[in-house]
Short mmCIF file of N, CA, C and O in Angstrom, two decimals:
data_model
loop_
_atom_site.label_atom_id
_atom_site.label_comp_id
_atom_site.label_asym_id
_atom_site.label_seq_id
_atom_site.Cartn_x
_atom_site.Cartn_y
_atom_site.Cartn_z
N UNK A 1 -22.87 -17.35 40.34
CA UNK A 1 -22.58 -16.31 39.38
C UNK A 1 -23.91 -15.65 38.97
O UNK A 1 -24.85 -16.42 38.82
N UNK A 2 -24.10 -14.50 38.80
CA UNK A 2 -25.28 -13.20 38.47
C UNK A 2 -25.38 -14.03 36.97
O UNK A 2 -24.62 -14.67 36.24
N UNK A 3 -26.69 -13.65 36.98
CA UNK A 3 -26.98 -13.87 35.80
C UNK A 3 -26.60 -12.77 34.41
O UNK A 3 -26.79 -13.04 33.23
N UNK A 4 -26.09 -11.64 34.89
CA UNK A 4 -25.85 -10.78 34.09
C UNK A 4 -24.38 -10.35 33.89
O UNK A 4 -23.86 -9.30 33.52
N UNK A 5 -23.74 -12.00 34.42
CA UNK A 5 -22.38 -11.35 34.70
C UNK A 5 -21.31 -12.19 33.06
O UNK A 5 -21.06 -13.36 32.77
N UNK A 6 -21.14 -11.51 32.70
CA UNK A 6 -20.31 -11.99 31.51
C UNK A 6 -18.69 -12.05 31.33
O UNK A 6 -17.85 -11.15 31.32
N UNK A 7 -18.58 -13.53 31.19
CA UNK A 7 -17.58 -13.96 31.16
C UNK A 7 -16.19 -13.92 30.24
O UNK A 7 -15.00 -13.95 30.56
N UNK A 8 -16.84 -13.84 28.98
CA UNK A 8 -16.13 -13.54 27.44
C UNK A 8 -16.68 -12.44 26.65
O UNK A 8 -17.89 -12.41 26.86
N UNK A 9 -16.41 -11.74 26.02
CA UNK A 9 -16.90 -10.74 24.97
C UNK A 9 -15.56 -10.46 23.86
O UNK A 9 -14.34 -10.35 23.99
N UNK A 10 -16.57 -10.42 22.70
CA UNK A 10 -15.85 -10.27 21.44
C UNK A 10 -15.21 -9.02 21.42
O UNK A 10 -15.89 -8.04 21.72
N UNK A 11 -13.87 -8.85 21.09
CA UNK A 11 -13.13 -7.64 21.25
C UNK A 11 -13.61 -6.39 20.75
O UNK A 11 -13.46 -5.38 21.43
N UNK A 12 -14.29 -6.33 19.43
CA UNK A 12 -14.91 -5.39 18.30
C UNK A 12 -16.43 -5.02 19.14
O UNK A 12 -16.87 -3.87 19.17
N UNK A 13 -17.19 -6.26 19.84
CA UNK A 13 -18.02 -5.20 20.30
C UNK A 13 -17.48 -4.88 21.96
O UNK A 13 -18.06 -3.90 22.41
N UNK A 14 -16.72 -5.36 22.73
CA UNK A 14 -16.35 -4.43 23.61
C UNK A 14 -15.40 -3.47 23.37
O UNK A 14 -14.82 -3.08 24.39
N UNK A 15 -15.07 -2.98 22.34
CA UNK A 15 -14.27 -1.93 22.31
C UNK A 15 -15.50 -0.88 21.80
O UNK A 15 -15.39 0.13 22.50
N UNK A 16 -16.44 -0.75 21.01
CA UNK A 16 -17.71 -0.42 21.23
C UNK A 16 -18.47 0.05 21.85
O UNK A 16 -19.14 1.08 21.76
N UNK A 17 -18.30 -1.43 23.14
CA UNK A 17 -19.60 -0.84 24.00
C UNK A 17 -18.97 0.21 25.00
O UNK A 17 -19.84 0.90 25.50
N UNK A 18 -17.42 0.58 25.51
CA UNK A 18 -16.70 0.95 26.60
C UNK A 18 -16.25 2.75 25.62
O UNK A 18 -15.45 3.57 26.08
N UNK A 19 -17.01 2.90 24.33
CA UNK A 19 -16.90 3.95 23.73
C UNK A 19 -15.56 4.08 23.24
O UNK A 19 -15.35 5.29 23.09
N UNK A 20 -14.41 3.29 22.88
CA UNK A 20 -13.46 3.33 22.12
C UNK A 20 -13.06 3.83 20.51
O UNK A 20 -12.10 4.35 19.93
N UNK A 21 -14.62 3.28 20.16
CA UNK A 21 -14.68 3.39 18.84
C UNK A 21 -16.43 3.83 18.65
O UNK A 21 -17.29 3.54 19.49
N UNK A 22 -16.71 4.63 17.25
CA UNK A 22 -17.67 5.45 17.59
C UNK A 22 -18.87 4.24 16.59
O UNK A 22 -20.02 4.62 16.42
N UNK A 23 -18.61 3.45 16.27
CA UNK A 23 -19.65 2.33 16.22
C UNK A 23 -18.87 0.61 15.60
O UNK A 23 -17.82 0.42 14.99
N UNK A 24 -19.76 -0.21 16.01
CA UNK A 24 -19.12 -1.47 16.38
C UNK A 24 -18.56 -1.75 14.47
O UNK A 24 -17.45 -2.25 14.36
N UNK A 25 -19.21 -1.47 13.33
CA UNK A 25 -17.81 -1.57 12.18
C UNK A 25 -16.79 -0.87 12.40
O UNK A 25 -15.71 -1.36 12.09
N UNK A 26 -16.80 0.17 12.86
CA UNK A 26 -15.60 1.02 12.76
C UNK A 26 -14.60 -0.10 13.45
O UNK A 26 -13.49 -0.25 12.94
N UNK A 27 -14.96 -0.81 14.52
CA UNK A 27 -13.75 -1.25 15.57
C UNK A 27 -13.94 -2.65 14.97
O UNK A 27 -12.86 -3.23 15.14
N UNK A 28 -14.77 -3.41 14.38
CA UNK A 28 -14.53 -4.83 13.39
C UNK A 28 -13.09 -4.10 12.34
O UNK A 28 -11.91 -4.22 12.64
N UNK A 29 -13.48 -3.57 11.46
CA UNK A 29 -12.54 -2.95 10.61
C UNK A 29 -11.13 -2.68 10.89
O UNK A 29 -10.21 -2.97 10.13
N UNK A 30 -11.00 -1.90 12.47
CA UNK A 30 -9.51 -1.69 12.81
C UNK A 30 -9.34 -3.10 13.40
O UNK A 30 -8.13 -3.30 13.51
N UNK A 31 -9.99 -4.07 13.78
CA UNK A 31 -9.51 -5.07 13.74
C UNK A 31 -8.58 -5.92 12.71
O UNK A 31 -7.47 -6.45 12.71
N UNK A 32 -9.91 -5.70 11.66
CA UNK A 32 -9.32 -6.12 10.70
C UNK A 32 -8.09 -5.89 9.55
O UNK A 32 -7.63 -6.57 8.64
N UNK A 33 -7.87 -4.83 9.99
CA UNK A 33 -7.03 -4.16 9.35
C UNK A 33 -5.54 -4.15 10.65
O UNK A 33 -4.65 -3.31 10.66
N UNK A 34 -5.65 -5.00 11.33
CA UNK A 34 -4.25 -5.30 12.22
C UNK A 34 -4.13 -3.96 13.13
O UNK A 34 -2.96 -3.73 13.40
N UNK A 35 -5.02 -3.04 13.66
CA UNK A 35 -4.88 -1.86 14.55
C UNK A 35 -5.23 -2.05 15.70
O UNK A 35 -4.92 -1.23 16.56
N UNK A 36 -6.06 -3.31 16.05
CA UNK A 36 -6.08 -4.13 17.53
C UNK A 36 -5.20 -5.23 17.77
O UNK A 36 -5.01 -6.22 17.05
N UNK A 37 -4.58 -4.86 19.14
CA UNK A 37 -3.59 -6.22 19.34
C UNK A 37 -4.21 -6.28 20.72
O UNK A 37 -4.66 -5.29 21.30
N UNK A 38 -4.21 -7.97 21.36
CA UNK A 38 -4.70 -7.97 22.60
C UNK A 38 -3.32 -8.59 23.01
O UNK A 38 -2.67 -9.30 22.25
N UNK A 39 -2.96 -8.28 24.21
CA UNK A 39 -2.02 -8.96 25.13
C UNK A 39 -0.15 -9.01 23.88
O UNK A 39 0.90 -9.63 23.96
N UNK A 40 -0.57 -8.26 23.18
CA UNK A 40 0.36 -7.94 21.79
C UNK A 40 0.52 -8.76 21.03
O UNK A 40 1.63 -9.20 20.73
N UNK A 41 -0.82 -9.26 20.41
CA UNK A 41 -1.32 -10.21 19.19
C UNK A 41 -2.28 -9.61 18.36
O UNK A 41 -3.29 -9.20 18.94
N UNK A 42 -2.19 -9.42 16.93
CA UNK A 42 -3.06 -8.64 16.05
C UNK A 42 -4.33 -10.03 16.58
O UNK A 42 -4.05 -11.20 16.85
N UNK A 43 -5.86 -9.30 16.60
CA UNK A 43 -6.73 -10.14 16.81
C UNK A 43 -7.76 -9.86 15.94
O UNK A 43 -8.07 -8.70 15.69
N UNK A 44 -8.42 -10.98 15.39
CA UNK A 44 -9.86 -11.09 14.62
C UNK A 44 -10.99 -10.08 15.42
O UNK A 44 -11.09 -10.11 16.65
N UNK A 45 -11.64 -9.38 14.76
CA UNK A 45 -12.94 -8.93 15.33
C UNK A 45 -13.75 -9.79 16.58
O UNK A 45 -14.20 -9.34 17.64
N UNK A 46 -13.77 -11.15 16.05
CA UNK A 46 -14.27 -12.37 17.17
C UNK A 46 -13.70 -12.84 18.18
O UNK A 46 -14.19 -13.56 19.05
N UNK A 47 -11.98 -12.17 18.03
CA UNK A 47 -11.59 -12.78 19.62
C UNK A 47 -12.15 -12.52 20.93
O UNK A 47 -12.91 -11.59 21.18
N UNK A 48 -11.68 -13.49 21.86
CA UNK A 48 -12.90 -13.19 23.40
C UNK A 48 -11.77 -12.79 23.84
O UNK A 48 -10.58 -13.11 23.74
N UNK A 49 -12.74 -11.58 24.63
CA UNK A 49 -11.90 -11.13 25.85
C UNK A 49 -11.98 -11.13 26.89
O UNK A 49 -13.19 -10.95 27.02
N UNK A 50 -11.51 -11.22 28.00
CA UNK A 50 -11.50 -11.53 28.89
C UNK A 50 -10.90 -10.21 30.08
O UNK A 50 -10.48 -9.12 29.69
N UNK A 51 -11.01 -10.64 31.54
CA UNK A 51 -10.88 -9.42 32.44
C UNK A 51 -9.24 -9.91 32.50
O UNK A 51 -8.75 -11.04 32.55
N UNK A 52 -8.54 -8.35 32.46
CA UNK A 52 -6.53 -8.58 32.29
C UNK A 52 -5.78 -8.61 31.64
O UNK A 52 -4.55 -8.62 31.71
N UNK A 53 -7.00 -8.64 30.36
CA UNK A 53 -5.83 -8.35 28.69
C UNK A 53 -5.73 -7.26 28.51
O UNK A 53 -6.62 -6.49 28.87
N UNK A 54 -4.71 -6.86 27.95
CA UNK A 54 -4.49 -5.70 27.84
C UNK A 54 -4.38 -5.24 26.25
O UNK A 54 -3.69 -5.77 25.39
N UNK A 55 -5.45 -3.84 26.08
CA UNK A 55 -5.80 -4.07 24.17
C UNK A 55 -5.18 -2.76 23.72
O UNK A 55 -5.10 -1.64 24.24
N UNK A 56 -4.85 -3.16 22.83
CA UNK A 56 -4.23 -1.82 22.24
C UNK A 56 -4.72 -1.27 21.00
O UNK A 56 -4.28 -1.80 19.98
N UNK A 57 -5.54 -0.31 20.85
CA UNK A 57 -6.08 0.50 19.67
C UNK A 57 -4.99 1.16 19.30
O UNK A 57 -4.06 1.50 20.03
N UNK A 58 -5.15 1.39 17.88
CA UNK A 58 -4.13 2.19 17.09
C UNK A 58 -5.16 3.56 16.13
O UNK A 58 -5.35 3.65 14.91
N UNK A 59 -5.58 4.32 17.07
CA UNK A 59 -6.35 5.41 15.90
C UNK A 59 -5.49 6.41 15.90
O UNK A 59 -4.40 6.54 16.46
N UNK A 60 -6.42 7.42 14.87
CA UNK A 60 -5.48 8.61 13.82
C UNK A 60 -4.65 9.51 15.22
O UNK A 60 -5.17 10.08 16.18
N UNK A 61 -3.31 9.37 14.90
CA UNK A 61 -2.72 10.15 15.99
C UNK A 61 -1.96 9.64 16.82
O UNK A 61 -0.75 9.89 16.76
N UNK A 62 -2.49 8.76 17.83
CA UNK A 62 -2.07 8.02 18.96
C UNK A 62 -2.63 6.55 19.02
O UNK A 62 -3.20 5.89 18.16
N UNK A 63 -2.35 6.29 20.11
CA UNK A 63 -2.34 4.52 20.55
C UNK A 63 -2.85 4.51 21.46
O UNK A 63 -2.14 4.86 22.41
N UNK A 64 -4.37 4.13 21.82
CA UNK A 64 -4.63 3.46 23.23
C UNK A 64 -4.61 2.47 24.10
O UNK A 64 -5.07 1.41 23.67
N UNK A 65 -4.26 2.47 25.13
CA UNK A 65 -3.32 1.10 25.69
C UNK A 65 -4.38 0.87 26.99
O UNK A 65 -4.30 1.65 27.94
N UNK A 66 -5.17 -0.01 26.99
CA UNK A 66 -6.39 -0.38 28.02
C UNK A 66 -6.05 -1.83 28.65
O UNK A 66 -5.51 -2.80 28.12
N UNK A 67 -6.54 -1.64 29.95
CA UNK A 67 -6.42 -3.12 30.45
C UNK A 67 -7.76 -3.17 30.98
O UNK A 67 -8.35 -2.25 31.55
N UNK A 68 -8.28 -4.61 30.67
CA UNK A 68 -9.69 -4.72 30.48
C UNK A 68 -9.85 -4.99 32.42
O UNK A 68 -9.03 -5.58 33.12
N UNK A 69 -11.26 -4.29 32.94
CA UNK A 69 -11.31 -4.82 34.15
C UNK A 69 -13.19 -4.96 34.75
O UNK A 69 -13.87 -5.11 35.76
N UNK A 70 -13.30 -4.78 33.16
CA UNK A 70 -14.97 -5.56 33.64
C UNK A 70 -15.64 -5.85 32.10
O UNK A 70 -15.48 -5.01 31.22
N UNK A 71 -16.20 -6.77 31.92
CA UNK A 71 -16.93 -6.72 30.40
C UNK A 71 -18.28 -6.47 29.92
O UNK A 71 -18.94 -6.31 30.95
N UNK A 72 -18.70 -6.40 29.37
CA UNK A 72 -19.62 -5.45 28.75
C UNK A 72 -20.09 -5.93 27.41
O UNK A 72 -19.24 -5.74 26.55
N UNK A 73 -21.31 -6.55 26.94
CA UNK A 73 -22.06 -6.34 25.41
C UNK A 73 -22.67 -5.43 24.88
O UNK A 73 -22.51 -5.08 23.71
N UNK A 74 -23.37 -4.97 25.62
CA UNK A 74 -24.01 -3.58 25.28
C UNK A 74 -23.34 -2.91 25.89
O UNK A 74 -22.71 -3.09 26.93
N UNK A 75 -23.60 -1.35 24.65
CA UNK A 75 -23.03 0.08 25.20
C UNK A 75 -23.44 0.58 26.08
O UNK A 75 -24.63 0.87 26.18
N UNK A 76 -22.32 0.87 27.21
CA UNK A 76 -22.91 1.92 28.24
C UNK A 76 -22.54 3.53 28.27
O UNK A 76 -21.58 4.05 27.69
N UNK A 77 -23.10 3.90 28.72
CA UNK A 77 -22.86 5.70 29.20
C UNK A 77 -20.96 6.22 29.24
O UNK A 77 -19.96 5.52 29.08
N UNK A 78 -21.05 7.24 29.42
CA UNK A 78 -19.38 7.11 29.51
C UNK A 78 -18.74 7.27 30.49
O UNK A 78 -17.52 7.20 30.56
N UNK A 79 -19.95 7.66 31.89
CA UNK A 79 -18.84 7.35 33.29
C UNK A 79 -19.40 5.93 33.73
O UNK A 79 -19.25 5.68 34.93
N UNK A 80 -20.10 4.85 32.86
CA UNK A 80 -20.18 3.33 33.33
C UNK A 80 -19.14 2.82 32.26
O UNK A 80 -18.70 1.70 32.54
N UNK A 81 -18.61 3.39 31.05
CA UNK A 81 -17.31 3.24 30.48
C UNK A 81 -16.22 2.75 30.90
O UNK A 81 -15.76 1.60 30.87
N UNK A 82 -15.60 4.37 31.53
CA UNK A 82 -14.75 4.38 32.22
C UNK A 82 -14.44 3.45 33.17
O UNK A 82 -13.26 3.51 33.54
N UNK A 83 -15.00 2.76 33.59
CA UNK A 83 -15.35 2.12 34.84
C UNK A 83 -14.65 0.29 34.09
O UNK A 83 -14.11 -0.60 34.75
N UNK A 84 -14.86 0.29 33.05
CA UNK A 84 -14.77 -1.15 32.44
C UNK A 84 -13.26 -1.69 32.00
O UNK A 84 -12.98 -2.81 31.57
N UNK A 85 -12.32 -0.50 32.27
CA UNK A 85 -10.73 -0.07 31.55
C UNK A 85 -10.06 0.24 32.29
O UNK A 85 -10.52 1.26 32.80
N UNK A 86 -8.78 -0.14 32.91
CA UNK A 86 -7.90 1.07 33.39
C UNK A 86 -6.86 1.35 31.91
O UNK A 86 -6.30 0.53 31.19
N UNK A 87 -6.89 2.78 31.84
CA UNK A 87 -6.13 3.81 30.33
C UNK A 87 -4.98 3.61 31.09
O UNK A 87 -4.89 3.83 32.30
N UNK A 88 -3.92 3.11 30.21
CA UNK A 88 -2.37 3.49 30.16
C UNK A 88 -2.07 3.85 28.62
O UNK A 88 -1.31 3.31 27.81
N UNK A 89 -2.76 4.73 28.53
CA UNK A 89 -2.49 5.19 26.89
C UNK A 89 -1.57 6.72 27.44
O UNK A 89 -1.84 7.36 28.46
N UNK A 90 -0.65 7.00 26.61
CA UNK A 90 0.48 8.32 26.74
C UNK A 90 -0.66 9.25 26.50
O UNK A 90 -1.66 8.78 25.95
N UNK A 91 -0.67 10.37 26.80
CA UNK A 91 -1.37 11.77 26.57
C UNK A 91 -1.70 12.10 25.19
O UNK A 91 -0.65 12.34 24.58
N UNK A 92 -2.57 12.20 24.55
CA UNK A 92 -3.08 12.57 23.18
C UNK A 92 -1.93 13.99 23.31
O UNK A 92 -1.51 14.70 24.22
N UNK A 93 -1.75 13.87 21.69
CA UNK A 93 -1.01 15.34 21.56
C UNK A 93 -2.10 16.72 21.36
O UNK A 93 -3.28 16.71 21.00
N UNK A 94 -1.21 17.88 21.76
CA UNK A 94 -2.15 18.94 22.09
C UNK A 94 -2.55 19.09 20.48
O UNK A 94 -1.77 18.89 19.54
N UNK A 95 -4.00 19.51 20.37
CA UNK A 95 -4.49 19.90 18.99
C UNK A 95 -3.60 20.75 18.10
O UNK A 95 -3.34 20.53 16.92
N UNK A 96 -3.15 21.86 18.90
CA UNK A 96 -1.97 22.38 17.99
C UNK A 96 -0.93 21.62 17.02
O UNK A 96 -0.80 21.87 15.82
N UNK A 97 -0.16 20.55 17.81
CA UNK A 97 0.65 19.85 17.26
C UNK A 97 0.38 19.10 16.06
O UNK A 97 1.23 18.77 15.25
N UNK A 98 -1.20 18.78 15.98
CA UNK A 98 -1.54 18.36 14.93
C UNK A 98 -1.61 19.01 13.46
O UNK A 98 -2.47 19.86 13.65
N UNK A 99 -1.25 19.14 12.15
CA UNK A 99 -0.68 19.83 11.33
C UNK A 99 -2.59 19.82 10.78
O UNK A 99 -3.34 18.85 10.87
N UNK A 100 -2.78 20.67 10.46
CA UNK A 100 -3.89 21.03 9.70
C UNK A 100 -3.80 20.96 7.78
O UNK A 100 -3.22 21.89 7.24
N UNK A 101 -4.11 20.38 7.31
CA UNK A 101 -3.99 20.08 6.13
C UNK A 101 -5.43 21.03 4.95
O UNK A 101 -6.62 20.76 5.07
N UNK A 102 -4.99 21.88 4.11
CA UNK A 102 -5.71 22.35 3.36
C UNK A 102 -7.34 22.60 4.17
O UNK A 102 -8.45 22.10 4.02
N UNK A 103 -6.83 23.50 4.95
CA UNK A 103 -8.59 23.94 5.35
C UNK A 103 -9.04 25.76 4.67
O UNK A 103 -8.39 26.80 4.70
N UNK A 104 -10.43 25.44 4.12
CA UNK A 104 -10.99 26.52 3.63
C UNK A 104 -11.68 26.98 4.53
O UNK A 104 -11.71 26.35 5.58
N UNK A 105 -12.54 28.37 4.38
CA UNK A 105 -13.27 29.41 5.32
C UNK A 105 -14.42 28.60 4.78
O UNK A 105 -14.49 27.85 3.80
N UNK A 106 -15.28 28.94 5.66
CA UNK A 106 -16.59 28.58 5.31
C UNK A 106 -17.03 29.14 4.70
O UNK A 106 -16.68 30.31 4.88
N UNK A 107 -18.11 28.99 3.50
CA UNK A 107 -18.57 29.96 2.70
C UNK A 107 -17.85 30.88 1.70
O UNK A 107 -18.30 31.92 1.23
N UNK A 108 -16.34 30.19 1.38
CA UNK A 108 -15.75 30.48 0.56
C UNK A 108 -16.48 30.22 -0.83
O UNK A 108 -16.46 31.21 -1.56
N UNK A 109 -17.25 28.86 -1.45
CA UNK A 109 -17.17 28.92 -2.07
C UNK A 109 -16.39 27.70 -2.73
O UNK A 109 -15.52 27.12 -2.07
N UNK A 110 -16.76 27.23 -4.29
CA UNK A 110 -16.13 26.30 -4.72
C UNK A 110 -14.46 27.13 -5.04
O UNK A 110 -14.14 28.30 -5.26
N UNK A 111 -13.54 25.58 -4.92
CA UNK A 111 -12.23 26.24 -4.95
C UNK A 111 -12.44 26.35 -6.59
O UNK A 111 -13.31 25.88 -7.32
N UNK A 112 -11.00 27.34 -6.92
CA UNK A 112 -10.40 27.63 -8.47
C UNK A 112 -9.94 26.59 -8.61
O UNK A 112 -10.08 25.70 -7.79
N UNK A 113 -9.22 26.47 -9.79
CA UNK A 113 -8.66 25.56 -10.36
C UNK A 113 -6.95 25.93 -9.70
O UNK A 113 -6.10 25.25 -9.14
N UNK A 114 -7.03 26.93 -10.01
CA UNK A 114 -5.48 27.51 -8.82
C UNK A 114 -5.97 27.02 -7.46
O UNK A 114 -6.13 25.80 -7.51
N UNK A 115 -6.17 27.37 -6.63
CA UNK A 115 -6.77 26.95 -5.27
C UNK A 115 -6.71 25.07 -5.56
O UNK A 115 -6.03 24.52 -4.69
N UNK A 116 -7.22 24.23 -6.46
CA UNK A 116 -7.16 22.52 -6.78
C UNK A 116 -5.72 22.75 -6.64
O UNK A 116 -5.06 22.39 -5.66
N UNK A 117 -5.41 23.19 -7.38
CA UNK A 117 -3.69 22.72 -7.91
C UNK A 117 -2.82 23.00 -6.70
O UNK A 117 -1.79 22.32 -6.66
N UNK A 118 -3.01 23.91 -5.66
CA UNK A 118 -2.58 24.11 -4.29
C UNK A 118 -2.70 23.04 -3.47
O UNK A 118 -1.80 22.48 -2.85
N UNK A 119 -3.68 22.84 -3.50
CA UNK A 119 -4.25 21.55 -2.92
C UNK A 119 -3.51 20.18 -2.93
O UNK A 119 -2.79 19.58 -2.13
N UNK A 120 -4.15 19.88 -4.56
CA UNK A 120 -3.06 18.69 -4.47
C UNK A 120 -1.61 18.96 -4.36
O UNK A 120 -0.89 17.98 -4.60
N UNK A 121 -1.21 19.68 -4.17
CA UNK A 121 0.44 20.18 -4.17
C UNK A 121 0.92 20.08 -2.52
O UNK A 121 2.05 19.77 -2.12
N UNK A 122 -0.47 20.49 -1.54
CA UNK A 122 0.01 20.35 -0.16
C UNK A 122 0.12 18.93 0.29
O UNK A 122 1.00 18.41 0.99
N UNK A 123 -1.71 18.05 -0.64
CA UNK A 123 -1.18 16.69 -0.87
C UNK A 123 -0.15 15.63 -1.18
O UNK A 123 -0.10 14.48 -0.76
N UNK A 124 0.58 16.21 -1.94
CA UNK A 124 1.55 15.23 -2.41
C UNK A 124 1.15 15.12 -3.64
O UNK A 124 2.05 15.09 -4.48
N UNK A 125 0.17 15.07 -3.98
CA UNK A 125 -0.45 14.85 -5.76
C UNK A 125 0.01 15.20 -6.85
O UNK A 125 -0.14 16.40 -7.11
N UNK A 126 0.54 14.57 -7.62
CA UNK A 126 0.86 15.25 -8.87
C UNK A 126 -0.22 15.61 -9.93
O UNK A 126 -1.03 14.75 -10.30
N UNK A 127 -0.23 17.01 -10.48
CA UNK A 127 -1.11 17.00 -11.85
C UNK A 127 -1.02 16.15 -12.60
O UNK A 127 -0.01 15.47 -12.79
N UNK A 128 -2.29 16.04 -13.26
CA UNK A 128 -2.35 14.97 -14.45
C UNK A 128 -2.45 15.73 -15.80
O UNK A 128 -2.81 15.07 -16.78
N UNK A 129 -2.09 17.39 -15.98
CA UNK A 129 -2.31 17.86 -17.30
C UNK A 129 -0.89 18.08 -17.70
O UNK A 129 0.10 17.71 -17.07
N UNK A 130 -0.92 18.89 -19.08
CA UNK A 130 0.66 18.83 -19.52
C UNK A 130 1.33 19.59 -19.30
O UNK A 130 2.45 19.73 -19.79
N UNK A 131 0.54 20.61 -18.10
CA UNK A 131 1.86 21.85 -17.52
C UNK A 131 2.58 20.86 -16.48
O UNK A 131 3.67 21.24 -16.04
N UNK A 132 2.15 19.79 -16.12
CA UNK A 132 3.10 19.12 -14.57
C UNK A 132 4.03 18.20 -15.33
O UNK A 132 4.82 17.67 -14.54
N UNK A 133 4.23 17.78 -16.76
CA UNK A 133 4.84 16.93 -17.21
C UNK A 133 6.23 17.82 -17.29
O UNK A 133 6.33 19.00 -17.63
N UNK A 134 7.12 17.02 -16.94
CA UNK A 134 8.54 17.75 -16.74
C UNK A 134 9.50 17.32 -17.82
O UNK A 134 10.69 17.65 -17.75
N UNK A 135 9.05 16.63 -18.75
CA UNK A 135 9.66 16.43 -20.01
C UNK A 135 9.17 17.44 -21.24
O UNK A 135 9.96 17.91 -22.06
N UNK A 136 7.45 17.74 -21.23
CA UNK A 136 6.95 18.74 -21.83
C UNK A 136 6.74 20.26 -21.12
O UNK A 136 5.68 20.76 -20.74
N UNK A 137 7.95 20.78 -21.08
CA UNK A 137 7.96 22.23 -20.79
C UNK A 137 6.58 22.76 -21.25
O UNK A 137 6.30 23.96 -21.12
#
């Protein structure tokens, strides 16, 4: 066996080093927070992985569905990436489909207090003064 050939790696930093996630807390964290499953088991940041599991990220939007086929500690480039995964993740949705939530022009300017109250209204937010109280007209 190569001396550079690695046998186990912790899921959080190979999801990391293969550019999954844009630095190694970010992908401890979705660990931790149950958004990595390996082989369809929520896993600790520290689980080993191995070549054939198959990992599943859960980021904003979609689900990536990887089957591991080489491992990696340190980050590499992104066509020595590619190379470490075969993707069976479904097609990201087209940017359109994605709903855009309260975006301003640049150089607008601080919002009004009309413009806040829009805001939290596209949010979901309720005011906290006594025009939103619906008992005090």
């Amino acid at each position: 066996m190569a001396s550079d050939e690695v046998t186990t790696a912790r899921v959080d930093s190979w999801i990391w080093s293969v550019r999954l996630t844009k630095t190694r807390s970010t992908a401890a964290a979705a660990c931790r927070a149950g958004h990595v499953r390996v082989n369809g088991e929520r896993v600790k940041p520290a689980h080993a992985l191995r070549p054939g599991d198959e990992v599943r990220l859960r980021q904003v939007g979609r689900e990536r569905i990887v089957v591991v086929t080489r491992l990696v500690r340190k980050r590499v480039g992104a066509p020595v990436a590619v190379e470490c995964y075969v993707d069976n993740s479904p097609p990201a949705p087209p940017r359109e489909a994605v709903p855009v939530i309260a975006v301003r022009d640049r150089g607008a300017g601080r919002p009004t207090k009309r413009d806040r109250r829009e805001l939290d209204q596209l949010r979901g937010r309720l005011g906290m003064g006594p025009d939103s109280d619906p008992e005090h007209p």
